[in-house]
Short mmCIF file of C-alpha atoms in Angstrom, two decimals:
data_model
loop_
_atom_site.label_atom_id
_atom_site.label_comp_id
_atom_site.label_asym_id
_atom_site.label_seq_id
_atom_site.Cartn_x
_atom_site.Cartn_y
_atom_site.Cartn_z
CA UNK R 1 43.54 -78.02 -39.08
CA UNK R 2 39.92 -77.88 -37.83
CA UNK R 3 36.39 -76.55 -37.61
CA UNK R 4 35.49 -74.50 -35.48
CA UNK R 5 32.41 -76.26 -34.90
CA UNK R 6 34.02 -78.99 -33.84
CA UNK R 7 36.07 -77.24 -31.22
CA UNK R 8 32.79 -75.96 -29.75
CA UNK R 9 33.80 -72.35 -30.90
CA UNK R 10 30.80 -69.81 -32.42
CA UNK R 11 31.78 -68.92 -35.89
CA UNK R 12 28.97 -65.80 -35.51
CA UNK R 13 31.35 -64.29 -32.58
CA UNK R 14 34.42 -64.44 -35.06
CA UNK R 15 33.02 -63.18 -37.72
CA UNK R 16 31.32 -59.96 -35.72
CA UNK R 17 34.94 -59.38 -34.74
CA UNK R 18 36.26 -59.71 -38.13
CA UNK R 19 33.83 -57.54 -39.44
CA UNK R 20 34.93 -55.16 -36.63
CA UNK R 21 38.50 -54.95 -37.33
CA UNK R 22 37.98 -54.67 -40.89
CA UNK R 23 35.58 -51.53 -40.53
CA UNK R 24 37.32 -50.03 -38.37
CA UNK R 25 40.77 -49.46 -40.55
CA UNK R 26 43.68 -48.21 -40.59
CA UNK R 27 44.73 -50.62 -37.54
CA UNK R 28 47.87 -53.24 -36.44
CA UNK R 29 45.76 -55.56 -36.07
CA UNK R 30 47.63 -58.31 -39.13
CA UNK R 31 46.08 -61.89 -38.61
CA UNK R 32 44.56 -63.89 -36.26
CA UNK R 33 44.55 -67.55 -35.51
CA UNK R 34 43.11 -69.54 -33.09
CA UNK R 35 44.48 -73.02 -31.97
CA UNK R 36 42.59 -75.79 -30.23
CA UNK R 37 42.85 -78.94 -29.28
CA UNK R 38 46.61 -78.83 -31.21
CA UNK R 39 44.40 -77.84 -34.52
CA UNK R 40 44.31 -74.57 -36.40
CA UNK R 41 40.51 -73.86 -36.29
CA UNK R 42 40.18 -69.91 -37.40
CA UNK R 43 43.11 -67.79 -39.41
CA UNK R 44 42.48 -64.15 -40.49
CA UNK R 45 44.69 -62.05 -42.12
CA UNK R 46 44.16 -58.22 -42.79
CA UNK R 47 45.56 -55.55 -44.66
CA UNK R 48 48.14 -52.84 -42.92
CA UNK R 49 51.08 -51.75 -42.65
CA UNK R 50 54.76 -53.49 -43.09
CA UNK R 51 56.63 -52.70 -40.24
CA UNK R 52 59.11 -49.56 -40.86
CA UNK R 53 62.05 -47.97 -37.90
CA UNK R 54 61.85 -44.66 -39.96
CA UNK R 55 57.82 -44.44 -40.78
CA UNK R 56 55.47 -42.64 -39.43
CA UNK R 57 54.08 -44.89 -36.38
CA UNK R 58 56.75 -47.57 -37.63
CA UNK R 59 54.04 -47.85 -40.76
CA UNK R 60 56.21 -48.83 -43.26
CA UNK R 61 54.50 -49.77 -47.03
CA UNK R 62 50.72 -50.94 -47.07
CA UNK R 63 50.39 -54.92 -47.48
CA UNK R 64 47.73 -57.20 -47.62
CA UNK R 65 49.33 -60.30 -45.16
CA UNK R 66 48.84 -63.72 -45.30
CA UNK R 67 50.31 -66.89 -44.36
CA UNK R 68 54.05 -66.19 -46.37
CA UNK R 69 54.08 -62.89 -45.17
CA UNK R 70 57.63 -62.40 -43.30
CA UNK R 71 56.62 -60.74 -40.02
CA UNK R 72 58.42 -58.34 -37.54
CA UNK R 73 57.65 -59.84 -34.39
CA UNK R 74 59.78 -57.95 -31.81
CA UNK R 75 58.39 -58.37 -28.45
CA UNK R 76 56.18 -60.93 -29.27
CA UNK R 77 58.90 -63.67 -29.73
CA UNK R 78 59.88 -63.19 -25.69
CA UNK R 79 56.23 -64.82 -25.09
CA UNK R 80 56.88 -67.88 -27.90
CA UNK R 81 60.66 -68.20 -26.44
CA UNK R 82 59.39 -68.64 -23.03
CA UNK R 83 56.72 -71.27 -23.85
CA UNK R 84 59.63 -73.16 -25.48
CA UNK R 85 62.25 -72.80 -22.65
CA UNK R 86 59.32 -74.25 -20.26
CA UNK R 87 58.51 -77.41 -22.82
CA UNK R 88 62.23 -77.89 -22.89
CA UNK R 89 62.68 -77.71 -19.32
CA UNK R 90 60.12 -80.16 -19.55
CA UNK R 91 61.67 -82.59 -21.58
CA UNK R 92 64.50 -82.46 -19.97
CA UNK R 93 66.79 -80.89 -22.65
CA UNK R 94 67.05 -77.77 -20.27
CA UNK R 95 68.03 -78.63 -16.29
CA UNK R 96 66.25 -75.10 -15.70
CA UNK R 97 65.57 -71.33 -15.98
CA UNK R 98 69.21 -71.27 -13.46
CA UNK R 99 71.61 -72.59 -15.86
CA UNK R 100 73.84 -70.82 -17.17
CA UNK R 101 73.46 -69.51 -20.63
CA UNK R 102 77.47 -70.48 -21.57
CA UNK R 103 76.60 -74.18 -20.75
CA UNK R 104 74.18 -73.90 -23.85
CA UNK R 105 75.84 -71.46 -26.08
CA UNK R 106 79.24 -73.76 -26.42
CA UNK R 107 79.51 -72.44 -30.44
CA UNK R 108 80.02 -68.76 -28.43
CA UNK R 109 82.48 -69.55 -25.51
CA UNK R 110 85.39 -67.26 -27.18
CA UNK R 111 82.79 -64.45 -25.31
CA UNK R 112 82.75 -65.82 -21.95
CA UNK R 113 84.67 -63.25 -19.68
CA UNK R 114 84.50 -62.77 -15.38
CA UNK R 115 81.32 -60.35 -16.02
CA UNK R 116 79.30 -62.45 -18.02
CA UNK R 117 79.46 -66.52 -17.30
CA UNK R 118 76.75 -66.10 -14.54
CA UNK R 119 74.04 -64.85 -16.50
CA UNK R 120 71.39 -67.31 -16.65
CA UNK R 121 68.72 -68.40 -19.11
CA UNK R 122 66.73 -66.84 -16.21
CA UNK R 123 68.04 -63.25 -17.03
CA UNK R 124 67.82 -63.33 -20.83
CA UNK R 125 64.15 -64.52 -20.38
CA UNK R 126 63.68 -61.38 -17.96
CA UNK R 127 66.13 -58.85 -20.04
CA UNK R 128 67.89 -58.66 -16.98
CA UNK R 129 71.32 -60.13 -18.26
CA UNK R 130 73.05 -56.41 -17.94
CA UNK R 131 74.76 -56.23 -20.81
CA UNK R 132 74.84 -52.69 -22.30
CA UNK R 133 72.22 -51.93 -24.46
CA UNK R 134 71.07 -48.45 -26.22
CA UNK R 135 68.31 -48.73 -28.02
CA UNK R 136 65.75 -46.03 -26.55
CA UNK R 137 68.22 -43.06 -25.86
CA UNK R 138 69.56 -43.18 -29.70
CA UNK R 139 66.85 -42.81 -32.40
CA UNK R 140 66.34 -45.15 -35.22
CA UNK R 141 67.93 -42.97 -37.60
CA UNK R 142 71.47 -43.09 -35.21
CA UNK R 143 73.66 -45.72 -36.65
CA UNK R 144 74.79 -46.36 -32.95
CA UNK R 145 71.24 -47.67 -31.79
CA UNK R 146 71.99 -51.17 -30.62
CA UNK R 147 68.55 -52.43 -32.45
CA UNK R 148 69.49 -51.21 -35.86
CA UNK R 149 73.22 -52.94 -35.28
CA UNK R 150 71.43 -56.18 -33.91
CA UNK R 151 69.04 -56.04 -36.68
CA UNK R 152 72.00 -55.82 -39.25
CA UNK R 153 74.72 -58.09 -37.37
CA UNK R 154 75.97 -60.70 -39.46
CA UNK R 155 75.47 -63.04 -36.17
CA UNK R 156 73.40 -61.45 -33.72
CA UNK R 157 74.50 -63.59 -30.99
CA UNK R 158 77.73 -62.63 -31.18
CA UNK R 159 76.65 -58.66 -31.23
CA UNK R 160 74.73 -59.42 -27.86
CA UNK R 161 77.42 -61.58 -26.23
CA UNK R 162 80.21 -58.95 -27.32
CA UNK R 163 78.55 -56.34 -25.22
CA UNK R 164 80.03 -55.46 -21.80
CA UNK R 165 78.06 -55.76 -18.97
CA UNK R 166 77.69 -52.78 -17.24
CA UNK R 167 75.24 -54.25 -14.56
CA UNK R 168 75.33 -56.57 -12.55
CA UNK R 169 73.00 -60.06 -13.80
CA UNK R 170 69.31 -59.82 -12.32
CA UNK R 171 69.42 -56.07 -11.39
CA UNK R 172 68.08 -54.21 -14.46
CA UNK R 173 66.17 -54.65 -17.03
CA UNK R 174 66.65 -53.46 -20.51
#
């Protein structure tokens, strides 16, 4: 951790926008933190909403978060997964966004079939590996909506590589 000071970052800005989100409630806004320099220098957490399928806009029970608060991060974890495919392509431990996601699933190869051992770490970055997927044309009441089942799959890997793919790898996105 840091100071913000340090960093060369004005507390007075931060604390007009905390003061903002906080008088301006209900929101989804849930925490904020600010790294620099590879040191946490600012974390804000605000009260809200847990995250619900069946609530009202997905408002689930009201919670105050903080740091132990388990939080649903859907799409957010594409942005965090990407960062850490390019540091690993980095390091070497990845040859690159081309391979092919078999060569680094080897727990999962009982899935690999003809339509599926070309998709690339490429297309599950982009959501374009064409597996079928219905999440938006069932609601989140339907048993059958592929988010609830992923959500509840005792290995979600499996429940994603078990789907067929009904498109060809890099055509669609879903």
């Amino acid at each position: 951790t840091g100071h913000l000071d340090d960093v060369n970052i004005d507390s007075a800005i931060l604390c007009n926008m905390v003061d903002f989100i906080r008088d301006h409630m209900p929101h989804n806004v849930n925490a904020i933190l600010i790294m620099k320099d590879r040191k946490l220098v600012f974390e804000e957490y605000f009260p809200g909403y847990d995250y619900s399928y069946f609530g009202n806009k997905f408002h689930g029970d009201k919670i105050d978060w903080d740091r132990n608060t388990k939080h649903c991060m859907h799409s957010t974890t594409k942005s965090f997964t990407s960062t850490l495919i390019g540091m690993a392509i980095q390091k070497g431990y990845l040859g690159g966004v081309d391979d092919k996601m078999f060569d680094h699933l080897t727990n999962y190869n009982e899935y690999i079939n003809e339509d599926n051992r070309d998709i690339t770490i490429k297309h599950l970055l982009t959501m374009t590996g064409g597996f079928q997927w219905n999440q938006n044309e069932l609601g989140l009441d339907n048993p059958g909506n592929d988010l609830i089942r992923f959500n509840r799959a005792p290995d979600p890997y499996a429940y994603i590589l078990a789907k067929p793919v009904i498109h060809e790898p890099g055509t669609h996105f879903y």
